[in-house]
Coordinates of C-alpha atoms in Angstrom, one line a residue:
X1 CA 14.7 -7.3 53.8
X2 CA 13.3 -4.2 52.0
X3 CA 13.2 -3.1 48.3
X4 CA 14.0 0.5 47.8
X5 CA 11.5 1.0 44.9
X6 CA 8.2 -0.3 43.7
X7 CA 8.3 -3.1 41.3
X8 CA 5.4 -4.9 39.7
X9 CA 6.1 -8.6 40.1
X10 CA 3.5 -10.8 38.3
X11 CA 0.2 -9.5 39.5
X12 CA 1.5 -7.9 42.7
X13 CA 2.6 -4.4 43.6
X14 CA 5.6 -4.9 45.9
X15 CA 5.6 -1.9 48.3
X16 CA 8.9 -0.8 49.7
X17 CA 7.2 0.3 52.8
X18 CA 6.2 -3.3 53.7
X19 CA 8.7 -5.3 55.7
X20 CA 9.6 -8.8 54.7
X21 CA 8.3 -10.1 58.0
X22 CA 4.9 -8.5 57.5
X23 CA 3.4 -11.0 55.1
X24 CA 0.0 -10.5 53.5
X25 CA -3.1 -12.4 54.2
X26 CA -3.7 -15.9 52.9
X27 CA -6.2 -14.6 50.4
X28 CA -3.5 -12.3 49.0
X29 CA -0.8 -14.9 49.1
X30 CA -3.0 -17.3 47.1
X31 CA -3.5 -14.8 44.4
X32 CA 0.2 -14.1 43.7
X33 CA 0.7 -17.2 41.5
X34 CA 2.2 -16.2 38.1
X35 CA 1.4 -18.0 34.9
X36 CA 3.6 -21.1 34.4
X37 CA 4.5 -20.3 30.8
X38 CA 6.8 -17.5 29.5
X39 CA 6.7 -17.0 25.8
X40 CA 6.0 -20.7 25.1
X41 CA 8.6 -22.0 27.6
X42 CA 7.5 -23.4 30.9
X43 CA 8.8 -21.7 34.0
X44 CA 10.2 -25.0 35.2
X45 CA 12.2 -25.2 32.0
X46 CA 13.6 -21.8 32.7
X47 CA 14.4 -22.8 36.2
X48 CA 12.7 -19.8 37.7
X49 CA 9.4 -21.1 39.1
X50 CA 8.3 -24.0 41.3
X51 CA 5.2 -26.0 42.0
X52 CA 2.5 -24.4 44.1
X53 CA 3.2 -26.6 47.1
X54 CA 6.8 -25.6 47.4
X55 CA 8.2 -23.6 50.3
X56 CA 7.6 -19.9 49.8
X57 CA 9.6 -16.9 51.0
X58 CA 7.9 -13.6 51.9
X59 CA 9.2 -10.5 50.2
X60 CA 7.4 -7.2 50.4
X61 CA 4.1 -8.7 51.2
X62 CA 4.2 -11.3 48.4
X63 CA 5.2 -15.0 48.7
X64 CA 7.3 -16.6 46.0
X65 CA 10.0 -19.2 45.6
X66 CA 12.7 -19.6 42.9
X67 CA 14.1 -22.9 41.7
X68 CA 17.5 -22.8 39.9
X69 CA 19.7 -25.8 39.1
X70 CA 17.7 -28.0 41.4
X71 CA 18.1 -25.7 44.5
X72 CA 15.7 -23.2 45.9
X73 CA 16.9 -19.6 45.7
X74 CA 15.5 -16.7 47.8
X75 CA 16.5 -13.1 47.2
X76 CA 19.5 -13.7 49.4
X77 CA 20.7 -16.3 47.0
X78 CA 21.8 -13.8 44.4
X79 CA 24.1 -14.7 41.5
X80 CA 26.4 -12.5 39.5
X81 CA 25.3 -11.8 35.9
X82 CA 26.9 -9.8 33.2
X83 CA 25.1 -7.1 31.3
X84 CA 25.6 -6.3 27.6
X85 CA 28.7 -4.2 28.3
X86 CA 30.4 -7.0 30.1
X87 CA 30.4 -5.5 33.6
X88 CA 29.4 -7.7 36.4
X89 CA 26.2 -6.8 38.2
X90 CA 24.4 -8.3 41.2
X91 CA 20.9 -9.4 40.1
X92 CA 18.9 -12.2 41.6
X93 CA 17.8 -14.6 38.8
X94 CA 14.2 -14.5 40.0
X95 CA 14.2 -10.8 39.4
X96 CA 14.7 -11.1 35.7
X97 CA 12.2 -14.0 35.5
X98 CA 9.6 -12.0 37.4
X99 CA 10.1 -8.9 35.3
X100 CA 9.7 -10.7 32.0
X101 CA 6.7 -12.7 33.3
X102 CA 5.1 -9.6 34.8
X103 CA 5.2 -7.9 31.4
X104 CA 3.6 -10.8 29.7
X105 CA 0.9 -10.9 32.3
X106 CA 0.1 -7.2 32.6
X107 CA 1.1 -6.2 29.0
X108 CA 1.1 -2.7 27.5
X109 CA -2.0 -0.9 26.6
X110 CA -4.5 -3.4 28.1
X111 CA -8.1 -2.4 28.7
X112 CA -9.2 -1.2 32.1
X113 CA -11.1 -4.4 32.8
X114 CA -8.2 -6.7 31.9
X115 CA -5.7 -4.7 33.9
X116 CA -7.9 -4.6 37.0
X117 CA -8.5 -8.3 36.8
X118 CA -4.8 -9.0 37.1
X119 CA -4.5 -7.1 40.3
X120 CA -5.8 -7.9 43.8
X121 CA -9.1 -6.2 44.6
X122 CA -7.7 -3.8 47.1
X123 CA -4.8 -2.8 44.8
X124 CA -6.5 -1.9 41.4
X125 CA -4.8 1.3 40.2
X126 CA -5.8 3.2 37.2
X127 CA -4.9 1.3 34.0
X128 CA -2.9 4.2 32.6
X129 CA -0.9 4.6 35.8
X130 CA -0.3 0.8 35.8
X131 CA 1.0 0.8 32.2
X132 CA 3.2 3.8 32.8
X133 CA 4.5 2.2 36.0
X134 CA 5.4 -0.9 34.1
X135 CA 7.2 1.0 31.4
X136 CA 9.2 3.2 33.7
X137 CA 10.0 0.8 36.5
X138 CA 9.8 -2.8 35.3
X139 CA 11.1 -2.4 31.7
X140 CA 13.9 -0.2 32.8
X141 CA 15.2 -3.1 35.0
X142 CA 14.5 -5.6 32.2
X143 CA 16.4 -3.7 29.6
X144 CA 19.2 -2.9 32.0
X145 CA 20.2 -6.5 32.7
X146 CA 19.8 -7.7 29.0
X147 CA 21.3 -9.9 27.7
X148 CA 21.7 -12.2 30.7
X149 CA 25.0 -14.1 30.9
X150 CA 26.4 -16.3 33.7
X151 CA 29.8 -15.1 34.8
X152 CA 30.8 -18.6 36.0
X153 CA 29.9 -21.3 33.5
X154 CA 28.1 -24.1 35.2
X155 CA 26.5 -26.4 32.7
X156 CA 25.2 -26.6 29.1
X157 CA 21.7 -26.8 30.5
X158 CA 22.2 -23.5 32.3
X159 CA 23.3 -21.9 29.0
X160 CA 20.2 -23.2 27.3
X161 CA 18.0 -21.8 30.1
X162 CA 19.6 -18.4 29.9
X163 CA 19.2 -18.4 26.1
X164 CA 15.5 -19.2 26.5
X165 CA 15.1 -16.3 28.9
X166 CA 16.9 -13.9 26.6
X167 CA 14.6 -14.9 23.8
X168 CA 11.6 -14.1 26.0
X169 CA 13.0 -10.7 26.8
X170 CA 13.7 -10.0 23.1
X171 CA 10.1 -11.0 22.3
X172 CA 8.9 -8.5 24.8
X173 CA 11.0 -5.8 23.2
X174 CA 9.8 -6.6 19.7
X175 CA 6.2 -6.6 20.7
X176 CA 6.2 -3.1 22.3
X177 CA 4.1 -0.7 20.3
X178 CA 6.7 2.0 20.5
X179 CA 9.8 -0.2 20.1
X180 CA 10.8 1.5 16.9
X181 CA 12.0 4.6 18.8
X182 CA 14.3 3.2 21.4
X183 CA 17.6 4.6 22.4
X184 CA 20.4 3.6 20.0
X185 CA 22.4 1.7 22.7
X186 CA 19.4 -0.3 23.8
X187 CA 18.4 -1.1 20.2
X188 CA 21.9 -2.3 19.4
X189 CA 21.9 -4.6 22.4
X190 CA 18.9 -6.4 21.0
X191 CA 20.1 -6.4 17.4
X192 CA 23.4 -7.9 18.5
X193 CA 21.7 -10.6 20.4
X194 CA 19.4 -11.4 17.4
X195 CA 22.4 -11.5 15.1
X196 CA 24.3 -13.8 17.4
X197 CA 21.3 -16.1 17.9
X198 CA 20.7 -16.5 14.2
X199 CA 24.3 -17.2 13.5
X200 CA 25.0 -20.9 13.0
X201 CA 28.6 -20.5 14.4
X202 CA 27.4 -20.4 18.0
X203 CA 24.7 -23.0 17.8
X204 CA 26.3 -26.0 19.6
X205 CA 22.8 -27.3 20.3
X206 CA 21.3 -26.6 16.9
X207 CA 18.0 -28.3 17.4
X208 CA 17.4 -26.5 20.7
X209 CA 18.2 -23.1 19.2
X210 CA 16.0 -23.6 16.2
X211 CA 13.1 -24.5 18.3
X212 CA 13.3 -21.4 20.4
X213 CA 14.3 -19.0 17.6
X214 CA 10.9 -19.4 15.9
X215 CA 9.3 -16.3 17.6
X216 CA 12.3 -14.2 16.5
X217 CA 12.0 -15.4 12.9
X218 CA 8.5 -14.2 12.6
X219 CA 9.6 -10.6 13.5
X220 CA 12.4 -10.4 11.0
X221 CA 10.3 -8.7 8.2
X222 CA 9.0 -6.0 10.5
X223 CA 12.4 -5.5 12.1
X224 CA 14.4 -5.1 8.9
X225 CA 12.0 -2.3 7.8
X226 CA 12.8 -0.2 10.9
X227 CA 16.5 -0.3 11.3
X228 CA 19.5 1.3 9.5
X229 CA 20.9 -0.2 6.3
X230 CA 24.0 -1.2 8.2
X231 CA 22.1 -3.3 10.7
X232 CA 19.6 -4.5 8.1
X233 CA 22.5 -6.1 6.1
X234 CA 23.8 -7.8 9.3
X235 CA 20.4 -9.1 10.4
X236 CA 19.6 -10.4 6.9
X237 CA 23.0 -12.0 6.6
X238 CA 22.4 -13.9 9.9
X239 CA 18.8 -14.8 8.8
X240 CA 20.0 -16.1 5.5
X241 CA 22.6 -18.3 7.2
X242 CA 20.0 -19.7 9.4
X243 CA 17.7 -20.3 6.5
X244 CA 20.4 -22.0 4.4
X245 CA 21.7 -24.2 7.1
X246 CA 18.6 -25.5 9.0
X247 CA 17.1 -28.9 8.3
X248 CA 15.0 -28.9 5.1
X249 CA 12.0 -30.5 6.8
X250 CA 12.3 -28.5 10.1
X251 CA 9.8 -26.0 11.5
X252 CA 12.6 -23.5 11.4
X253 CA 12.8 -23.8 7.7
X254 CA 9.1 -23.3 7.3
X255 CA 9.3 -20.3 9.7
X256 CA 12.0 -18.8 7.5
X257 CA 9.9 -19.4 4.4
X258 CA 7.0 -17.6 6.0
X259 CA 9.3 -14.6 6.7
X260 CA 10.7 -14.7 3.2
X261 CA 7.2 -14.7 1.8
X262 CA 6.5 -11.4 3.6
X263 CA 9.8 -9.9 2.4
X264 CA 8.9 -10.9 -1.2
X265 CA 5.2 -10.1 -1.2
X266 CA 4.5 -6.4 -2.1
X267 CA 1.0 -6.7 -0.7
X268 CA 2.2 -7.3 2.8
X269 CA 5.1 -5.0 3.5
X270 CA 6.9 -2.1 1.9
X271 CA 9.9 -4.2 0.9
X272 CA 8.5 -3.8 -2.6
X273 CA 10.0 -5.9 -5.3
X274 CA 11.5 -3.1 -7.3
X275 CA 15.1 -3.7 -6.3
X276 CA 15.5 -0.1 -4.9
X277 CA 17.6 -1.3 -2.0
X278 CA 20.6 -3.3 -3.2
X279 CA 21.1 -4.8 0.2
X280 CA 17.7 -6.3 0.3
X281 CA 17.8 -7.3 -3.4
X282 CA 20.9 -9.4 -3.0
X283 CA 19.4 -11.4 -0.2
X284 CA 16.0 -11.8 -1.9
X285 CA 17.8 -13.3 -4.9
X286 CA 19.6 -15.7 -2.6
X287 CA 16.3 -16.8 -1.1
X288 CA 14.7 -17.3 -4.5
X289 CA 17.5 -19.4 -5.8
X290 CA 17.3 -21.6 -2.8
X291 CA 13.7 -22.6 -3.5
X292 CA 14.1 -25.1 -6.4
X293 CA 16.9 -27.1 -4.9
X294 CA 15.0 -27.2 -1.6
X295 CA 11.9 -28.5 -3.5
X296 CA 14.0 -31.3 -5.2
X297 CA 15.6 -32.2 -1.9
X298 CA 12.2 -32.5 -0.2
X299 CA 11.0 -35.0 -2.7
X300 CA 7.7 -36.4 -1.6
X301 CA 8.7 -36.8 2.0
X302 CA 7.1 -33.6 3.3
X303 CA 4.1 -32.5 1.2
X304 CA 3.4 -29.6 3.6
X305 CA 6.8 -28.1 3.0
X306 CA 6.6 -28.8 -0.8
X307 CA 3.2 -27.1 -0.9
X308 CA 4.6 -24.0 0.9
X309 CA 7.6 -23.7 -1.4
X310 CA 5.5 -24.1 -4.5
X311 CA 2.9 -21.6 -3.2
X312 CA 5.7 -19.0 -2.7
X313 CA 7.0 -19.7 -6.2
X314 CA 3.5 -19.2 -7.6
X315 CA 3.0 -15.9 -5.8
X316 CA 6.5 -14.8 -6.9
X317 CA 5.6 -15.5 -10.6
X318 CA 2.3 -13.7 -10.2
X319 CA 3.7 -10.6 -8.6
X320 CA 7.1 -10.2 -10.2
X321 CA 7.2 -7.1 -12.5
X322 CA 8.1 -7.9 -16.1
X323 CA 11.9 -7.7 -16.9
X324 CA 12.7 -7.2 -13.2
X325 CA 15.5 -9.2 -11.4
X326 CA 12.7 -11.2 -9.7
X327 CA 11.1 -12.1 -13.0
X328 CA 14.5 -13.2 -14.3
X329 CA 15.2 -15.3 -11.3
X330 CA 11.7 -16.9 -11.5
X331 CA 12.4 -17.8 -15.2
X332 CA 15.7 -19.4 -14.2
X333 CA 14.0 -21.7 -11.8
X334 CA 12.8 -23.9 -14.6
X335 CA 16.3 -25.2 -15.3
X336 CA 16.4 -26.9 -11.9
X337 CA 12.6 -27.7 -11.8
X338 CA 13.0 -30.0 -14.8
X339 CA 14.1 -32.7 -12.3
X340 CA 11.1 -32.0 -10.2
X341 CA 8.9 -33.4 -13.0
X342 CA 11.2 -36.0 -14.6
X343 CA 14.7 -36.6 -15.9
X344 CA 16.0 -38.8 -18.7
X345 CA 18.9 -41.1 -17.7
X346 CA 19.3 -42.3 -21.3
X347 CA 17.3 -42.4 -24.6
X348 CA 14.9 -45.0 -23.2
X349 CA 14.9 -44.6 -19.4
X350 CA 13.0 -42.0 -17.6
X351 CA 13.3 -41.2 -13.9
X352 CA 10.1 -39.6 -12.6
X353 CA 10.5 -36.7 -10.1
X354 CA 8.6 -35.9 -6.9
X355 CA 5.8 -34.3 -8.9
X356 CA 4.3 -37.7 -9.8
X357 CA 4.1 -38.9 -6.2
X358 CA 2.8 -35.7 -4.5
X359 CA -0.9 -35.1 -3.8
X360 CA -3.1 -33.5 -6.4
X361 CA -3.4 -30.1 -4.6
X362 CA 0.4 -29.8 -4.6
X363 CA 0.6 -30.9 -8.3
X364 CA -2.0 -28.3 -9.2
X365 CA 0.1 -25.5 -7.7
X366 CA 3.2 -26.7 -9.6
X367 CA 1.2 -26.8 -12.8
X368 CA -0.1 -23.3 -12.3
X369 CA 3.5 -22.1 -11.9
X370 CA 4.2 -23.1 -15.5
X371 CA 2.0 -20.3 -16.9
X372 CA 4.0 -17.5 -15.3
X373 CA 7.4 -18.3 -16.9
X374 CA 7.9 -15.6 -19.5
X375 CA 9.3 -18.3 -21.7
X376 CA 9.2 -22.1 -21.3
X377 CA 12.4 -23.9 -22.2
X378 CA 12.2 -26.8 -24.6
X379 CA 14.0 -29.0 -22.0
X380 CA 11.3 -28.3 -19.5
X381 CA 8.7 -29.3 -22.1
X382 CA 10.5 -32.6 -22.6
X383 CA 10.4 -33.2 -18.8
X384 CA 6.7 -32.4 -18.8
X385 CA 5.8 -34.6 -21.7
X386 CA 7.5 -37.5 -19.9
X387 CA 5.3 -36.9 -16.9
X388 CA 2.2 -36.8 -19.2
X389 CA 3.2 -40.2 -20.5
X390 CA 3.5 -41.7 -17.0
X391 CA 0.7 -44.2 -16.4
X392 CA 0.5 -43.2 -12.7
X393 CA -0.5 -39.6 -13.6
X394 CA -4.2 -39.0 -13.1
X395 CA -6.0 -38.1 -16.4
X396 CA -7.4 -34.9 -14.9
X397 CA -3.8 -33.6 -14.3
X398 CA -2.8 -34.6 -17.8
X399 CA -5.6 -32.4 -19.2
X400 CA -4.7 -29.6 -16.8
X401 CA -1.1 -29.6 -18.0
X402 CA -2.4 -29.4 -21.6
X403 CA -4.7 -26.5 -20.6
X404 CA -2.1 -24.5 -18.9
X405 CA 0.5 -25.0 -21.6
X406 CA -2.0 -23.9 -24.3
X407 CA -2.7 -20.7 -22.3
X408 CA 1.1 -20.1 -22.0
X409 CA 1.5 -20.6 -25.7
X410 CA -1.4 -18.2 -26.5
X411 CA 0.4 -15.6 -24.2
X412 CA 3.6 -16.0 -26.2
X413 CA 5.5 -17.9 -23.5
X414 CA 6.2 -21.0 -25.7
X415 CA 7.6 -21.0 -29.2
X416 CA 5.3 -22.6 -31.8
X417 CA 7.9 -25.2 -32.8
X418 CA 8.4 -26.3 -29.2
X419 CA 4.7 -26.4 -28.7
X420 CA 4.0 -28.6 -31.8
X421 CA 6.9 -30.9 -30.8
X422 CA 5.4 -31.3 -27.3
X423 CA 1.9 -32.3 -28.7
X424 CA 3.2 -34.6 -31.4
X425 CA 5.5 -36.4 -29.0
X426 CA 2.6 -36.9 -26.6
X427 CA 0.5 -38.5 -29.3
X428 CA 3.3 -40.7 -30.8
X429 CA 4.7 -42.0 -27.5
X430 CA 1.5 -42.5 -25.5
X431 CA 1.3 -46.1 -24.5
X432 CA -2.2 -47.5 -24.6
X433 CA -3.0 -50.5 -22.4
X434 CA -5.7 -52.9 -23.3
X435 CA -8.2 -54.0 -20.6
X436 CA -6.5 -57.3 -19.8
X437 CA -2.9 -56.0 -19.5
X438 CA -3.5 -52.6 -17.8
X439 CA -1.8 -52.5 -14.4
X440 CA -4.2 -52.6 -11.5
X441 CA -4.6 -49.1 -10.1
X442 CA -6.6 -48.5 -6.9
X443 CA -7.9 -52.1 -7.2
X444 CA -9.7 -51.4 -10.5
X445 CA -8.5 -52.9 -13.7
X446 CA -9.2 -50.5 -16.6
X447 CA -7.9 -49.4 -19.9
X448 CA -6.5 -46.0 -20.8
X449 CA -7.7 -46.2 -24.4
X450 CA -10.6 -43.8 -23.6
X451 CA -8.1 -41.3 -22.1
X452 CA -6.0 -41.5 -25.2
X453 CA -8.9 -40.8 -27.4
X454 CA -9.7 -37.7 -25.3
X455 CA -6.1 -36.6 -25.5
X456 CA -6.2 -36.9 -29.3
X457 CA -9.3 -34.7 -29.4
X458 CA -7.6 -32.1 -27.2
X459 CA -4.4 -32.1 -29.2
X460 CA -6.4 -31.6 -32.4
X461 CA -8.3 -28.8 -30.9
X462 CA -5.2 -27.0 -29.5
X463 CA -3.4 -27.2 -32.8
X464 CA -6.4 -26.0 -34.8
X465 CA -6.4 -22.8 -32.7
X466 CA -2.8 -21.8 -33.4
X467 CA -3.4 -20.5 -36.9
X468 CA -5.0 -21.0 -40.3
X469 CA -5.6 -24.7 -41.2
X470 CA -3.5 -24.6 -44.4
X471 CA -0.6 -22.9 -42.6
X472 CA -0.7 -25.4 -39.7
X473 CA -0.8 -28.2 -42.3
X474 CA 2.4 -27.0 -43.9
X475 CA 4.1 -27.1 -40.5
X476 CA 2.7 -30.5 -39.5
X477 CA 2.6 -32.5 -42.7
X478 CA 6.2 -33.8 -42.8
X479 CA 6.4 -34.3 -39.0
X480 CA 3.2 -36.3 -38.9
X481 CA 3.9 -38.4 -42.0
X482 CA 7.4 -39.3 -40.6
X483 CA 5.9 -40.4 -37.3
X484 CA 3.2 -42.5 -39.1
X485 CA 5.9 -44.2 -41.3
X486 CA 7.9 -45.1 -38.2
X487 CA 5.5 -48.0 -37.7
X488 CA 3.7 -46.8 -34.6
X489 CA 1.2 -49.0 -32.7
X490 CA -2.3 -49.0 -34.1
X491 CA -3.7 -46.6 -31.5
X492 CA -0.9 -44.1 -32.0
X493 CA -1.1 -44.3 -35.8
X494 CA -4.8 -43.8 -35.7
X495 CA -4.3 -40.6 -33.5
X496 CA -1.7 -39.3 -35.9
X497 CA -4.0 -40.0 -38.9
X498 CA -6.8 -38.2 -37.2
X499 CA -4.5 -35.2 -36.6
X500 CA -3.5 -35.2 -40.3
X501 CA -7.1 -35.2 -41.6
X502 CA -8.0 -32.4 -39.2
X503 CA -5.9 -30.0 -41.3
X504 CA -6.3 -31.7 -44.7
X505 CA -9.0 -30.8 -47.2
X506 CA -10.6 -32.0 -50.4
X507 CA -8.8 -32.1 -52.7
X508 CA -6.0 -33.2 -50.4
X509 CA -3.1 -31.0 -49.5
X510 CA -0.7 -33.9 -49.2
X511 CA 2.5 -33.7 -51.3
X512 CA 3.4 -36.5 -53.7
X513 CA 6.3 -37.5 -51.4
X514 CA 3.9 -37.8 -48.5
X515 CA 1.4 -39.9 -50.5
X516 CA 4.1 -42.3 -51.6
X517 CA 5.4 -42.8 -48.1
X518 CA 1.9 -43.3 -46.7
X519 CA 1.1 -45.8 -49.5
X520 CA 3.7 -48.2 -48.0
X521 CA 2.4 -47.8 -44.4
X522 CA -1.4 -47.7 -44.7
X523 CA -1.8 -51.2 -46.1
X524 CA -0.1 -52.6 -43.0
X525 CA -2.2 -50.4 -40.8
X526 CA -5.4 -51.8 -42.4
X527 CA -4.3 -55.3 -41.9
X528 CA -3.4 -54.7 -38.3
X529 CA -6.9 -53.3 -37.6
X530 CA -8.5 -56.5 -38.9
X531 CA -6.2 -58.8 -37.0
X532 CA -6.1 -56.9 -33.7
X533 CA -9.8 -56.1 -33.5
X534 CA -10.6 -59.7 -34.4
X535 CA -8.5 -60.9 -31.5
X536 CA -10.5 -58.8 -29.1
X537 CA -13.9 -59.7 -30.4
X538 CA -14.4 -62.5 -27.9
X539 CA -14.4 -60.0 -25.0
X540 CA -16.7 -57.4 -26.6
X541 CA -20.1 -57.4 -28.1
X542 CA -20.5 -57.2 -31.9
X543 CA -21.7 -53.6 -31.6
X544 CA -18.6 -52.5 -29.7
X545 CA -16.4 -54.3 -32.1
X546 CA -18.0 -52.7 -35.1
X547 CA -17.7 -49.3 -33.5
X548 CA -14.1 -49.8 -32.8
X549 CA -13.3 -50.8 -36.4
X550 CA -15.1 -47.7 -37.6
X551 CA -13.0 -45.5 -35.3
X552 CA -9.7 -46.9 -36.7
X553 CA -10.8 -47.2 -40.3
X554 CA -12.4 -43.7 -40.6
X555 CA -9.1 -41.7 -40.9
X556 CA -7.6 -43.6 -43.8
X557 CA -10.9 -43.7 -45.6
X558 CA -11.1 -39.9 -45.3
X559 CA -7.7 -39.7 -47.0
X560 CA -8.8 -42.1 -49.7
X561 CA -11.9 -40.0 -50.3
X562 CA -9.9 -36.8 -50.6
X563 CA -7.2 -38.2 -52.9
X564 CA -7.7 -40.8 -55.7
X565 CA -3.9 -40.7 -56.1
X566 CA -3.3 -42.0 -52.6
X567 CA -6.0 -44.6 -53.0
X568 CA -4.5 -45.8 -56.2
X569 CA -1.0 -46.1 -54.6
X570 CA -2.3 -48.1 -51.7
X571 CA -4.2 -50.5 -53.9
X572 CA -1.1 -51.0 -56.1
X573 CA 0.9 -51.9 -53.0
X574 CA -1.7 -54.4 -51.9
X575 CA -1.9 -55.8 -55.4
X576 CA 1.8 -56.3 -55.4
X577 CA 1.5 -58.4 -52.2
X578 CA -1.1 -60.6 -53.9
X579 CA 1.0 -61.0 -57.0
X580 CA 4.0 -62.0 -54.9
X581 CA 2.0 -64.6 -53.0
X582 CA 0.7 -66.1 -56.2
X583 CA 4.2 -66.3 -57.7
X584 CA 5.5 -68.0 -54.6
X585 CA 2.7 -70.6 -54.7
X586 CA 3.4 -71.3 -58.3
X587 CA 7.1 -72.0 -57.4
X588 CA 5.9 -74.6 -54.9
X589 CA 6.6 -72.6 -51.8
X590 CA 4.3 -72.1 -48.8
X591 CA 3.8 -68.5 -48.1
X592 CA 2.8 -67.3 -44.6
X593 CA 1.3 -63.8 -44.9
X594 CA 0.8 -61.5 -42.0
X595 CA 0.7 -57.8 -41.8
X596 CA 2.3 -57.3 -45.2
X597 CA 5.3 -59.5 -44.3
X598 CA 6.0 -62.5 -46.6
X599 CA 7.8 -65.5 -45.1
X600 CA 9.1 -68.0 -47.6
X601 CA 9.1 -71.7 -46.6
X602 CA 9.8 -74.5 -49.0
X603 CA 7.4 -77.4 -49.0
X604 CA 8.5 -80.6 -47.2

């Protein structure tokens, strides 16, 4: 058997002048083994290579053997294939396998040393001649038989093998340095194959296809830049279908995300985010809108995917030009991302989102995203404040949220009313756990009272920087007084009083209405301090107990010092309590007094 032309097969130059019976030396035969992997798929998986100890056939001075469907095929065992035009053509299956493998071994543009190493010692041609020979001879055959299709369907496994081989050939085509100037018919053959491969309609074995499509996905950004707008639309449509329909936690989804990152990042490619190409813009918007639902769907099951999605969102927020379609789409993400932080099922029940359960590095990325919203919706702030109130949130992340939101406010991204509401809600609803009742976290029982004191200081500092003290006081007075009069726990009331005195002055800025309302609440607060601190005295030293009393008593004493009117009103209320007790005793009733409440019980 003779070949009529020279073909590089693996590392061998098959000479048409050599007869099949005139085999080479043992030394030569031992060096003709091809690598066992083609583009990530083993040759045995493709069905076109065999173990080294298998029976070999001699062809043109080189020994080789082909295994296909469990049987050994020599060049005489040819099968009928169909080319891209649908015409039958006689090609041995090993020919296609050798051609693709030979390209991956020899490559295009290798150095002289690399190319010579791949060839037997007595057959080391000039590197340039070798490369040209590969281009003209081997690639011509490779492109001519692409895509491979069996005329007679034999099994699903055969179809999968042919698909794998076509993927390898497509990889070769995309990796060529001069592939961007192929003939139009040749380019269309590959584009049609890529389009069909990405389409979910033909993927009967979806998992298998997704696994072997990964190399093609990574080439999509470069490919779409070098083809016509007609083909760009078709390829992007198929790519988008693949992205939308693959498993949220699959490697295919991550590969698509990486490609999308390139097609949205102006620093990587020329698909700049200016919306100049309507075709690209439409698909870019589809991809951006898919990110928040995907993040919610992932939950905390796959932190790697969640981190990748959030990283892309962060880069999008950082790079999107102001008032562009991308900036608008990024802003609209927050309406879905509310559930990523928390959601409120009713007035009292809160359902925490994946944010609370993810690792700190992922949480940090999501917090950074908040700054780049051109405006932060009040509903998102409500979701965030619920997260801040969660006892499972690490204090460092709580302070990080406060830091980023304050920066966003200073940049004009948050309305002053929404910002004040967020901070006041945080102070008034924060739940302080004493040492003996705080849930065990990481095997260490501790109180969050110290954290709350730090939060109070940060809130006072943030509000003091939003404007002049007297103007801020005018905005805060009624809000704070109303919260104080709502009978908050002692720690929360102390924090609100500290916030009030931060913006008050001497003489006081409190209105008459505020002083009257406070005069009915402060006596109860003072009694609670005495009772609550006394109950905890047995667990703390006297010095700590005194210091704690001072911390709670200092805010009302500041108010009394600044307003004699308020002090007089409070003393009058407390005096009325004493008068009521005395009158009840005189009427032979036993009075139980606690926290300003009088319980009447007749003597028995």
